mmCIF file of C-alpha atoms in Angstrom:
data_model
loop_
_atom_site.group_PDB
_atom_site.id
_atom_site.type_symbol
_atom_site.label_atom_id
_atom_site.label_comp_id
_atom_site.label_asym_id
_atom_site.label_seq_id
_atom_site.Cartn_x
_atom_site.Cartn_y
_atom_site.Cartn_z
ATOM 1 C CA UNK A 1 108.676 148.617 169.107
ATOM 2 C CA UNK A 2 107.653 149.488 172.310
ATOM 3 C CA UNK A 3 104.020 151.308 173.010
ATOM 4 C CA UNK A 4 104.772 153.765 176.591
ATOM 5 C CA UNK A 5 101.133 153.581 178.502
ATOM 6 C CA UNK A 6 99.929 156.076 180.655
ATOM 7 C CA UNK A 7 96.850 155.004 183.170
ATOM 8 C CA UNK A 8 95.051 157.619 184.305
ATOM 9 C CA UNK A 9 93.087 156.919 187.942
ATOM 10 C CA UNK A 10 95.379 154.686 190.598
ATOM 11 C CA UNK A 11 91.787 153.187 191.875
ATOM 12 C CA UNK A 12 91.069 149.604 191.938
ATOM 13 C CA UNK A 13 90.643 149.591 188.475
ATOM 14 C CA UNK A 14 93.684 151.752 187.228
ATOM 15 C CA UNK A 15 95.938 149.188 189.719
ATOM 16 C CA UNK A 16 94.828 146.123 187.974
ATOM 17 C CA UNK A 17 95.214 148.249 184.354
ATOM 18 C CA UNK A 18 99.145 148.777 185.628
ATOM 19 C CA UNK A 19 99.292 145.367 186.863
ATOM 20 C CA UNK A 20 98.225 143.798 183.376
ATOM 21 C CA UNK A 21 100.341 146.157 181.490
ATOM 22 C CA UNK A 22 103.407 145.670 183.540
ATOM 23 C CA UNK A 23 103.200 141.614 183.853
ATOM 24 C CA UNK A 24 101.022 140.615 180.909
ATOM 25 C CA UNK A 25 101.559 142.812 177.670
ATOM 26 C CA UNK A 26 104.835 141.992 175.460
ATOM 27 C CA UNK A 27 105.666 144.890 173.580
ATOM 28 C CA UNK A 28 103.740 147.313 175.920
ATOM 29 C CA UNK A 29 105.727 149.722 179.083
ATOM 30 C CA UNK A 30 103.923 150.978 182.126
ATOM 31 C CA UNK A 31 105.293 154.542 181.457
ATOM 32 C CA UNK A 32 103.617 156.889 184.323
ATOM 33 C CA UNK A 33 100.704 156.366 186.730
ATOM 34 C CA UNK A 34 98.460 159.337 187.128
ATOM 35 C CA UNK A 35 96.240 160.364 189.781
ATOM 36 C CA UNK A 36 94.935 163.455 191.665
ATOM 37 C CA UNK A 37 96.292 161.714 194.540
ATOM 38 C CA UNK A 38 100.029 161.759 193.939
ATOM 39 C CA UNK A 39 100.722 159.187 197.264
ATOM 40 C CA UNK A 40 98.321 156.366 195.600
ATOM 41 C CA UNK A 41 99.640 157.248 192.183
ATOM 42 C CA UNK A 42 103.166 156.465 193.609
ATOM 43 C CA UNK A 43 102.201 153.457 195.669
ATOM 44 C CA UNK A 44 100.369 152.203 192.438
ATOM 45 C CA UNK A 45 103.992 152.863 190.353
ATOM 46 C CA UNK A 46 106.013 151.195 192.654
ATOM 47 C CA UNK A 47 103.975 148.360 193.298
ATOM 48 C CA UNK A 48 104.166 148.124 188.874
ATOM 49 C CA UNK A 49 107.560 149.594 188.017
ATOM 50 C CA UNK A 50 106.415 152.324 186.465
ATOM 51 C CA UNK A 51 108.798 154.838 185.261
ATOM 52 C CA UNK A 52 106.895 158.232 186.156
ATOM 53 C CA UNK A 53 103.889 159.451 188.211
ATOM 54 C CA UNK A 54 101.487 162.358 187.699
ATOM 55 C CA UNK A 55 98.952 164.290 189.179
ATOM 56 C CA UNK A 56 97.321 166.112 185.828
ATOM 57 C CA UNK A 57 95.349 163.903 183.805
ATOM 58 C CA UNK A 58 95.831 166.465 180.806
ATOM 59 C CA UNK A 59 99.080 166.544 180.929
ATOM 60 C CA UNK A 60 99.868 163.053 181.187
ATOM 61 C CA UNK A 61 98.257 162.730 177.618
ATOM 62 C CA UNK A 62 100.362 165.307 176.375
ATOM 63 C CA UNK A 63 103.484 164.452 177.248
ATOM 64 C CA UNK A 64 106.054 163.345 174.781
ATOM 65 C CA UNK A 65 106.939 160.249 176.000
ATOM 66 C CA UNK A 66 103.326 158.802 176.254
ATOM 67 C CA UNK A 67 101.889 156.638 173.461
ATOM 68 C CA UNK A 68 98.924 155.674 174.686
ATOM 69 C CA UNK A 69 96.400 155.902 177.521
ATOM 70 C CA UNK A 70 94.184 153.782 179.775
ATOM 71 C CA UNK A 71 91.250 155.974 181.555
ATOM 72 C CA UNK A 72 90.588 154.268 184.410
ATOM 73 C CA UNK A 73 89.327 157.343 186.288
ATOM 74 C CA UNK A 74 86.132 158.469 187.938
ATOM 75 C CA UNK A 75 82.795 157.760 184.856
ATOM 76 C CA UNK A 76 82.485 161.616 184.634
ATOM 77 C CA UNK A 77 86.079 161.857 183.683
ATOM 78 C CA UNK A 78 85.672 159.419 180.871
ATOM 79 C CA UNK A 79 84.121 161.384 178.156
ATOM 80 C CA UNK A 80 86.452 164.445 178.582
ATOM 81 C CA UNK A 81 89.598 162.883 178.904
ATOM 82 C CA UNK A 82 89.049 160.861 175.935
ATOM 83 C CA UNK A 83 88.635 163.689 174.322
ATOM 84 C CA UNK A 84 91.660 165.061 174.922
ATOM 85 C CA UNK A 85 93.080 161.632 173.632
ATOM 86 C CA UNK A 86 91.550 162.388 170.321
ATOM 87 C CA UNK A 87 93.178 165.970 170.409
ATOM 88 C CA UNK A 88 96.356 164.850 170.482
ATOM 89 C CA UNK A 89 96.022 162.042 168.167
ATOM 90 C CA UNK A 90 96.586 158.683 171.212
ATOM 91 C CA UNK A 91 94.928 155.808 171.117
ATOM 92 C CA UNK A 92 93.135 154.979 174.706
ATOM 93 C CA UNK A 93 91.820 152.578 176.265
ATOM 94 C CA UNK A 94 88.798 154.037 178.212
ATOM 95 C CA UNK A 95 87.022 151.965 181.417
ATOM 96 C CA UNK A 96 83.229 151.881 180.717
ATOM 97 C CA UNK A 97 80.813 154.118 180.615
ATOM 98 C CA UNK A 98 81.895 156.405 177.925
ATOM 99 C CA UNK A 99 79.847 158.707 179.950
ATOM 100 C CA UNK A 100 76.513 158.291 181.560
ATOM 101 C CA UNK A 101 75.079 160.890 179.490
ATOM 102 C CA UNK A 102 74.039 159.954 175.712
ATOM 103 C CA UNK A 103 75.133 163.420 174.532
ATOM 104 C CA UNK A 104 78.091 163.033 176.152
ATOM 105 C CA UNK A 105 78.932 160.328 174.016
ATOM 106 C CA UNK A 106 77.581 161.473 170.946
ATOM 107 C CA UNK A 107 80.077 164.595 171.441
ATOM 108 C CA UNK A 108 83.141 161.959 171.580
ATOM 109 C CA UNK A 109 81.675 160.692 168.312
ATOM 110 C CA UNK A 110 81.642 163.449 166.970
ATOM 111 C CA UNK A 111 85.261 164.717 167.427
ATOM 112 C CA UNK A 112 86.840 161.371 166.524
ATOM 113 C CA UNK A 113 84.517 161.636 163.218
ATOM 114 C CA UNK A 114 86.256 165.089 163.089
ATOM 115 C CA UNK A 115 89.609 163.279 163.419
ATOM 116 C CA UNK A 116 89.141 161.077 160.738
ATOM 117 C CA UNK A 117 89.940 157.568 162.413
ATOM 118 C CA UNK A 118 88.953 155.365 166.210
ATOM 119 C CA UNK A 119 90.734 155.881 168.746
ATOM 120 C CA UNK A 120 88.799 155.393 171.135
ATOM 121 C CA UNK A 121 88.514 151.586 172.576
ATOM 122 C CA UNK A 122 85.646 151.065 175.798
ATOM 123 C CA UNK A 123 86.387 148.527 178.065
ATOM 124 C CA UNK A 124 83.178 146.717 177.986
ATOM 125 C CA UNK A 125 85.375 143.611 178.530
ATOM 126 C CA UNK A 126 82.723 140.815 178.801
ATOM 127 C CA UNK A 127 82.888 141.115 174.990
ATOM 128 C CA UNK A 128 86.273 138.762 175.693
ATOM 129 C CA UNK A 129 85.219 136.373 178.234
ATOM 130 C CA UNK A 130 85.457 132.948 176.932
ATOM 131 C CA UNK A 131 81.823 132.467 177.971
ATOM 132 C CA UNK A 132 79.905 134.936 176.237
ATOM 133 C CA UNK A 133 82.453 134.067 172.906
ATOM 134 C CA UNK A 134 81.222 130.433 173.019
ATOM 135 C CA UNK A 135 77.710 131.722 173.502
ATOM 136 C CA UNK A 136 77.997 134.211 170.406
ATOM 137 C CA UNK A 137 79.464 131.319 168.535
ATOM 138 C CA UNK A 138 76.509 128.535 169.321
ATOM 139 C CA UNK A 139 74.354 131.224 168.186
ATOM 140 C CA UNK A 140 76.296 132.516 164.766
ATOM 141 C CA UNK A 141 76.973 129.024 163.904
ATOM 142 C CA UNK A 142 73.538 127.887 163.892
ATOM 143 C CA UNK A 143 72.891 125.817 166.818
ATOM 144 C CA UNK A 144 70.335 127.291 168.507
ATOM 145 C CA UNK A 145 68.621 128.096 165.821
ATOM 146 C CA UNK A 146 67.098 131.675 166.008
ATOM 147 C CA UNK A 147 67.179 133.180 169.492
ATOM 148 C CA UNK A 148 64.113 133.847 171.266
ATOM 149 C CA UNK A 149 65.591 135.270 174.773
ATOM 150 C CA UNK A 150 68.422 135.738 176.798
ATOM 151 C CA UNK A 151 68.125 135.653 181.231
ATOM 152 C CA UNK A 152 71.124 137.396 182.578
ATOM 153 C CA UNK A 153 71.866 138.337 186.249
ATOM 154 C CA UNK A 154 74.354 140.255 187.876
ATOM 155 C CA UNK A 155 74.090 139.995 191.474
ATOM 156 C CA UNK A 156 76.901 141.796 194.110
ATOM 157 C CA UNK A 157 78.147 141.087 197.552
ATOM 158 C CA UNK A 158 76.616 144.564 198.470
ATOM 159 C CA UNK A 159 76.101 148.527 196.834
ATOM 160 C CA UNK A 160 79.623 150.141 196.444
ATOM 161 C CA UNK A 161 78.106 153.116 198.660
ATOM 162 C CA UNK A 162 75.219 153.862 201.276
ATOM 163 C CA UNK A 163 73.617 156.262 199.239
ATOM 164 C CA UNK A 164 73.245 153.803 195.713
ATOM 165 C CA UNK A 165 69.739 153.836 193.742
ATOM 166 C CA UNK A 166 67.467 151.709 191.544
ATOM 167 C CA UNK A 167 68.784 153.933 189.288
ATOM 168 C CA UNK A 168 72.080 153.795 189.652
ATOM 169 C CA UNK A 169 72.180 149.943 189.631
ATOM 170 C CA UNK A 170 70.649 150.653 185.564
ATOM 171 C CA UNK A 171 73.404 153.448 185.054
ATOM 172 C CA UNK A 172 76.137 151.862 186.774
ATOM 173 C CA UNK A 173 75.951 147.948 186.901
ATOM 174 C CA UNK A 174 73.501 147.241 183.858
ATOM 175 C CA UNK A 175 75.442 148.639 180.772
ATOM 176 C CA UNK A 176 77.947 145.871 181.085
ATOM 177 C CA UNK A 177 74.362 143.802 180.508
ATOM 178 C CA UNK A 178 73.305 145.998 177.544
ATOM 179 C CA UNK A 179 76.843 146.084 175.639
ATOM 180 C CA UNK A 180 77.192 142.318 176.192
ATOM 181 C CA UNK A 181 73.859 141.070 175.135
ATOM 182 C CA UNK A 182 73.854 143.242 172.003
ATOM 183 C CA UNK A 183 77.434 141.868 171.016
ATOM 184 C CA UNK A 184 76.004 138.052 171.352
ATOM 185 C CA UNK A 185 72.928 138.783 169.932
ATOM 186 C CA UNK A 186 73.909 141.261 167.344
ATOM 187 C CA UNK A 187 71.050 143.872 167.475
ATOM 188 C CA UNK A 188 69.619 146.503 168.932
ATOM 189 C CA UNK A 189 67.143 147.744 171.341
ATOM 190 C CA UNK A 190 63.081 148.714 171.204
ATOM 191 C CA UNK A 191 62.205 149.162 174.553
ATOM 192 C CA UNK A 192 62.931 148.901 177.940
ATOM 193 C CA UNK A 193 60.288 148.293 181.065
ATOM 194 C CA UNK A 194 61.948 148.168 184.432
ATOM 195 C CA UNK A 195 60.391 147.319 187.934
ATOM 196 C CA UNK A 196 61.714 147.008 192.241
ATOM 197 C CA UNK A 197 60.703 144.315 194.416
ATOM 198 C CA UNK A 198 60.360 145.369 198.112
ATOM 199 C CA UNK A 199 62.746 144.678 200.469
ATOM 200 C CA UNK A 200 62.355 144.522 204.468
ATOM 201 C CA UNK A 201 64.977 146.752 205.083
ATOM 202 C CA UNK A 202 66.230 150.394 203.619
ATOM 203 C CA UNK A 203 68.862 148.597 201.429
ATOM 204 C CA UNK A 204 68.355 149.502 197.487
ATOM 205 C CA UNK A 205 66.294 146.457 196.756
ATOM 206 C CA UNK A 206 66.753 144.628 193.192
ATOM 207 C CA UNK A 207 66.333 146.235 189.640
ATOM 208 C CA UNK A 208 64.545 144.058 186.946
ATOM 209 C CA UNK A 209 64.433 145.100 183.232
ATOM 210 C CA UNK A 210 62.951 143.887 180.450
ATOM 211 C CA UNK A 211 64.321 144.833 177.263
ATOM 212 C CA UNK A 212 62.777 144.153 173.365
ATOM 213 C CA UNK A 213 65.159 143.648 170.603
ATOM 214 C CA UNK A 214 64.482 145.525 167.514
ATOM 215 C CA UNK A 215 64.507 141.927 166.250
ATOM 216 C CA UNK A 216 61.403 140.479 168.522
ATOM 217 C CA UNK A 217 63.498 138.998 170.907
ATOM 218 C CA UNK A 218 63.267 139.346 174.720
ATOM 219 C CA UNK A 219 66.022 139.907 177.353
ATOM 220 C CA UNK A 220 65.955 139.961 181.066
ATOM 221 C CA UNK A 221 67.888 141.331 183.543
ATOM 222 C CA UNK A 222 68.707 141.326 187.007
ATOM 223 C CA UNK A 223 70.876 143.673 189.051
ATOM 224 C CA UNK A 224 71.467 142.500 192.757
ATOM 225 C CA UNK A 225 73.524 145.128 194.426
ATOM 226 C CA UNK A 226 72.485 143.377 197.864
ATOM 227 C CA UNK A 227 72.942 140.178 196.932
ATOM 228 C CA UNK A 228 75.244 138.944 200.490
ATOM 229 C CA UNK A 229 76.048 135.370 199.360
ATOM 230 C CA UNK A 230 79.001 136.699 196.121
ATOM 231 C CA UNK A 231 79.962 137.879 193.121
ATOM 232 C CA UNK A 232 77.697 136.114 190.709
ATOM 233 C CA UNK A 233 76.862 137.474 186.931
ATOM 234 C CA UNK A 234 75.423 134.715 184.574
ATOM 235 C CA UNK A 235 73.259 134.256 181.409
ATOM 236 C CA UNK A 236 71.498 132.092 179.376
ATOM 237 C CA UNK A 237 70.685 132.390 175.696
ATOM 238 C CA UNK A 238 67.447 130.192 174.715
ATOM 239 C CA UNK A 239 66.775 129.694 170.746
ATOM 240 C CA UNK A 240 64.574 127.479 168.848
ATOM 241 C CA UNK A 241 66.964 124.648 169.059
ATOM 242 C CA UNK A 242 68.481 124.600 172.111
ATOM 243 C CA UNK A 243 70.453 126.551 174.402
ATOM 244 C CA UNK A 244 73.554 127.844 176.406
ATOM 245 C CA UNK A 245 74.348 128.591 179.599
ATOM 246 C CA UNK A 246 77.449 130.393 181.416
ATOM 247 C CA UNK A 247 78.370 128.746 184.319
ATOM 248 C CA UNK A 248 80.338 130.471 187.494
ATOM 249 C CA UNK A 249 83.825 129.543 187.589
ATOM 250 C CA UNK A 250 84.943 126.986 190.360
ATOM 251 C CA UNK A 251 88.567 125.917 190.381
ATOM 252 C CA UNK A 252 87.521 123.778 193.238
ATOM 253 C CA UNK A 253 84.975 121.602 195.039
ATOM 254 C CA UNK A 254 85.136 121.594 199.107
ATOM 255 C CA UNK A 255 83.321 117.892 200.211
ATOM 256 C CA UNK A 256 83.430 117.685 204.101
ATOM 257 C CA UNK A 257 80.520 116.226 206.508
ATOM 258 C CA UNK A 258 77.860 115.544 204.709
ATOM 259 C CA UNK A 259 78.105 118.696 202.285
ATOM 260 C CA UNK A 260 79.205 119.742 199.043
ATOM 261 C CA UNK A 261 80.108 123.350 198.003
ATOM 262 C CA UNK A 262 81.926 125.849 195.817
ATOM 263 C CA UNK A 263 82.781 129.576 196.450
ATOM 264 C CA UNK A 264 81.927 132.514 195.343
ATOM 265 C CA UNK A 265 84.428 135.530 194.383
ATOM 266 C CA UNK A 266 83.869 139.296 196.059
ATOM 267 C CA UNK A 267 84.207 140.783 193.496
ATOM 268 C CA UNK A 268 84.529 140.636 189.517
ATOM 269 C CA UNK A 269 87.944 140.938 189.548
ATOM 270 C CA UNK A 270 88.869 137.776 189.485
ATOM 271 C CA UNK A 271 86.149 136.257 187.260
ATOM 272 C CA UNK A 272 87.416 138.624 185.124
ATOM 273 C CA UNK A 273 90.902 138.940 184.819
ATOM 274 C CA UNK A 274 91.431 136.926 181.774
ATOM 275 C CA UNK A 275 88.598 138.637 179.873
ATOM 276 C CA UNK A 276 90.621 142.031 181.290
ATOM 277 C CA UNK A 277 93.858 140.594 179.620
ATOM 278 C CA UNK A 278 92.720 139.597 176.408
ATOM 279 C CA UNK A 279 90.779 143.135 176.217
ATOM 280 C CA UNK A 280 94.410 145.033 176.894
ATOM 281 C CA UNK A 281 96.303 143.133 174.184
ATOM 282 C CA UNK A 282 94.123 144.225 171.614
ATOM 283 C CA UNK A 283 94.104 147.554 172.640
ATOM 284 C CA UNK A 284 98.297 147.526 172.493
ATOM 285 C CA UNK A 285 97.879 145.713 168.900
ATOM 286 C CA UNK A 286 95.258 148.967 168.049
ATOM 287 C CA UNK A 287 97.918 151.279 168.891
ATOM 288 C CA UNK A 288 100.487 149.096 167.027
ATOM 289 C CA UNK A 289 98.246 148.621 163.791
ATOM 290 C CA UNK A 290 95.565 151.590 163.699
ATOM 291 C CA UNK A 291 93.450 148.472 163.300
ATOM 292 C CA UNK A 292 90.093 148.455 165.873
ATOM 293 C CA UNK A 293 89.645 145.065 167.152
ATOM 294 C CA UNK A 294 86.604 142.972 165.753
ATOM 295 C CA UNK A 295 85.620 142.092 169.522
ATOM 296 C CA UNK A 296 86.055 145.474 170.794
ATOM 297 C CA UNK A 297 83.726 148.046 171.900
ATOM 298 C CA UNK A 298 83.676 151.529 170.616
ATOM 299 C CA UNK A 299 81.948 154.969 170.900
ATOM 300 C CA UNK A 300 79.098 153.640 168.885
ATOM 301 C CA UNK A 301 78.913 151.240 171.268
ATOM 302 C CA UNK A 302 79.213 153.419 174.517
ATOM 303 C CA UNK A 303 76.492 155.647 173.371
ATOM 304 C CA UNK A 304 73.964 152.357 173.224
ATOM 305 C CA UNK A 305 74.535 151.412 176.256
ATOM 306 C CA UNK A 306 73.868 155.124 177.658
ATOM 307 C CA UNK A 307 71.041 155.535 175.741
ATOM 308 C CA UNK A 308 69.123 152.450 176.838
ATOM 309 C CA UNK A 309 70.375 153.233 180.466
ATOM 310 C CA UNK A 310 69.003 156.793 180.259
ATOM 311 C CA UNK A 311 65.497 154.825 179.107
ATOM 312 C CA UNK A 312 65.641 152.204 181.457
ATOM 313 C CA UNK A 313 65.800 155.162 184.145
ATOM 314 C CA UNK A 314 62.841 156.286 183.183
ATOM 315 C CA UNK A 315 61.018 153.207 182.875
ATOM 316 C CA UNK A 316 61.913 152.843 186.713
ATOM 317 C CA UNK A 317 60.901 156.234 187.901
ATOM 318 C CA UNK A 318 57.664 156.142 185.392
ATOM 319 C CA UNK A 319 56.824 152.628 185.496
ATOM 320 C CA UNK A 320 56.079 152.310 182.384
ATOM 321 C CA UNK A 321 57.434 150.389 179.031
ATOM 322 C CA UNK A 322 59.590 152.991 177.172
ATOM 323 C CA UNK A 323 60.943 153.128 173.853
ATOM 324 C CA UNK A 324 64.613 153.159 173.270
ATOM 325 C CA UNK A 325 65.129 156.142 170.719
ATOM 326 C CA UNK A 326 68.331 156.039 169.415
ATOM 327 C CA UNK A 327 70.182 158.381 166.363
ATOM 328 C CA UNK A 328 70.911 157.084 163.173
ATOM 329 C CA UNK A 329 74.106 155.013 163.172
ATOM 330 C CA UNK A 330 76.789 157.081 162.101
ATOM 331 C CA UNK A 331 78.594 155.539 158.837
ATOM 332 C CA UNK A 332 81.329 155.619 160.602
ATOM 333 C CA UNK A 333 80.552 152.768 163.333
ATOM 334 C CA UNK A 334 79.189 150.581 160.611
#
């Protein structure tokens, strides 16, 4: 059996979605690149082998010889066009955020409640880097004893455009933070304070949040969107017993007068890629099976991380500590 993908969005993101379907998913076909811009959706097709190109994101879903869909599209596309996956009864694969907006999300809940089964997957894709699995495992298996905290950072080379926020670093960067520390930790959110440094310079200075777990823990974060030096994004879990660390990933070790050093990636592609790969063959063995995958994230899981992002905004522009009010969980996500 083979599953016929469509990816939506020819980006950075929707090229390295065609590039991991083509090369790196047995069972799976690259079956049409769509985007707005039909040159870039061709370039992206050739470049993969895909059989077809589009230019209407709404169509593509419909067609007849599309089995499933990757949304790798602009965020406000996200909620909408999953939507339309649920309408017509395909399984997607959707890029994070869900949407930015909590009702958004809830709305997607809603009609795939409606439908009667998932099919929505998010790509929060830390969720299957080897790093945070080891962490989640130290803690499940009872080495570290109960956690206490968890110190993340995610620090960039510089902000994707001139005209990026405080907030946007908690909208835009963060959630990757807030899915990945809930999956490892296994609970929710209380509260959320959030603060800026000053820089010397106009450039959006640092964002740093601390967030309470409905279980008394604490969690730090750190969003560098100005870091300069590289890519960087690690965390450490600290528990009663002991703890765990990620460490950057180094292939290699330059030693030359009198110095020793390792690089740093641009960008999180790389770092990634594996975590990226393992994601997309669980989504093709979802559309194979109907079965969600344990690791995965889904709408449930969007919504939380919109919902603390829409409080952490707050807690920026008010500073002051404010509670993360969420709905019920749905029986559905449990």
């Amino acid at each position: 059996m083979t599953i016929r993908i469509a990816v939506i969005g020819a980006g950075l993101m929707g090229a390295d979605h065609a590039k991991i379907v083509a090369e790196e998913m047995p069972g799976a076909t690259l079956q049409l690149v769509c985007d707005m811009d039909g040159q870039r959706a061709r370039r992206i097709a050739e470049a993969c082998g895909a059989f077809d190109i589009a230019t209407d994101p709404e169509g593509a879903i419909a067609r007849q010889d599309v089995d499933a869909v990757i949304i790798a599209s602009p965020d406000s596309t996200h909620a909408p066009l999953s939507m339309a996956c649920i309408a017509v009864g395909k399984r997607v694969l959707c890029e994070k955020p869900l949407s930015q907006a909590s009702a958004d999300c809830i709305a997607v809940m809603d009609a795939e409640q409606q439908a009667g089964a998932k099919f929505v997957q998010l790509g929060f894709m830390r969720r299957y880097d080897r790093s945070y699995q080891e962490m989640k495992r130290a803690l499940d298996d009872g080495r570290l004893g109960r956690a206490l905290m968890m110190h993340n950072f995610h620090r960039n080379v510089e902000t994707p455009a001139a005209d990026f926020t405080g907030a946007m670093a908690i909208t835009n960067s963060a959630p990757h933070e807030f899915d990945v520390v809930r999956y490892v930790l296994g609970t929710e959110y209380a509260a959320i304070s959030a603060f800026q440094p000053s820089r010397s310079d106009a450039r959006v200075a640092p964002v740093v949040m601390v967030l309470e777990t409905v279980d008394g823990q604490l969690v730090n974060i750190e969003i560098n969107n100005n870091a300069v030096y590289g890519y960087d994004v690690r965390a450490e879990l600290v528990g009663e017993l002991g703890t765990v660390a990620t460490n950057n990933v180094a292939y290699t070790r330059m030693e030359s007068s009198f110095t020793q050093s390792t690089g740093y990636d641009a960008d999180w592609r790389a770092r990634y890629y594996d975590a990226y790969r393992r994601q997309n063959r669980d989504f093709l063995r979802f559309v194979m099976t109907g079965e969600f995958p344990a690791t995965a994230s889904d709408c449930w899981d969007g919504y939380c991380a919109a919902i603390v992002a829409e409080a952490g905004v707050r807690a920026l522009k008010e500073a002051r500590r404010t509670p993360v009010q969420m709905i019920a969980k749905p029986e559905f996500y449990a």
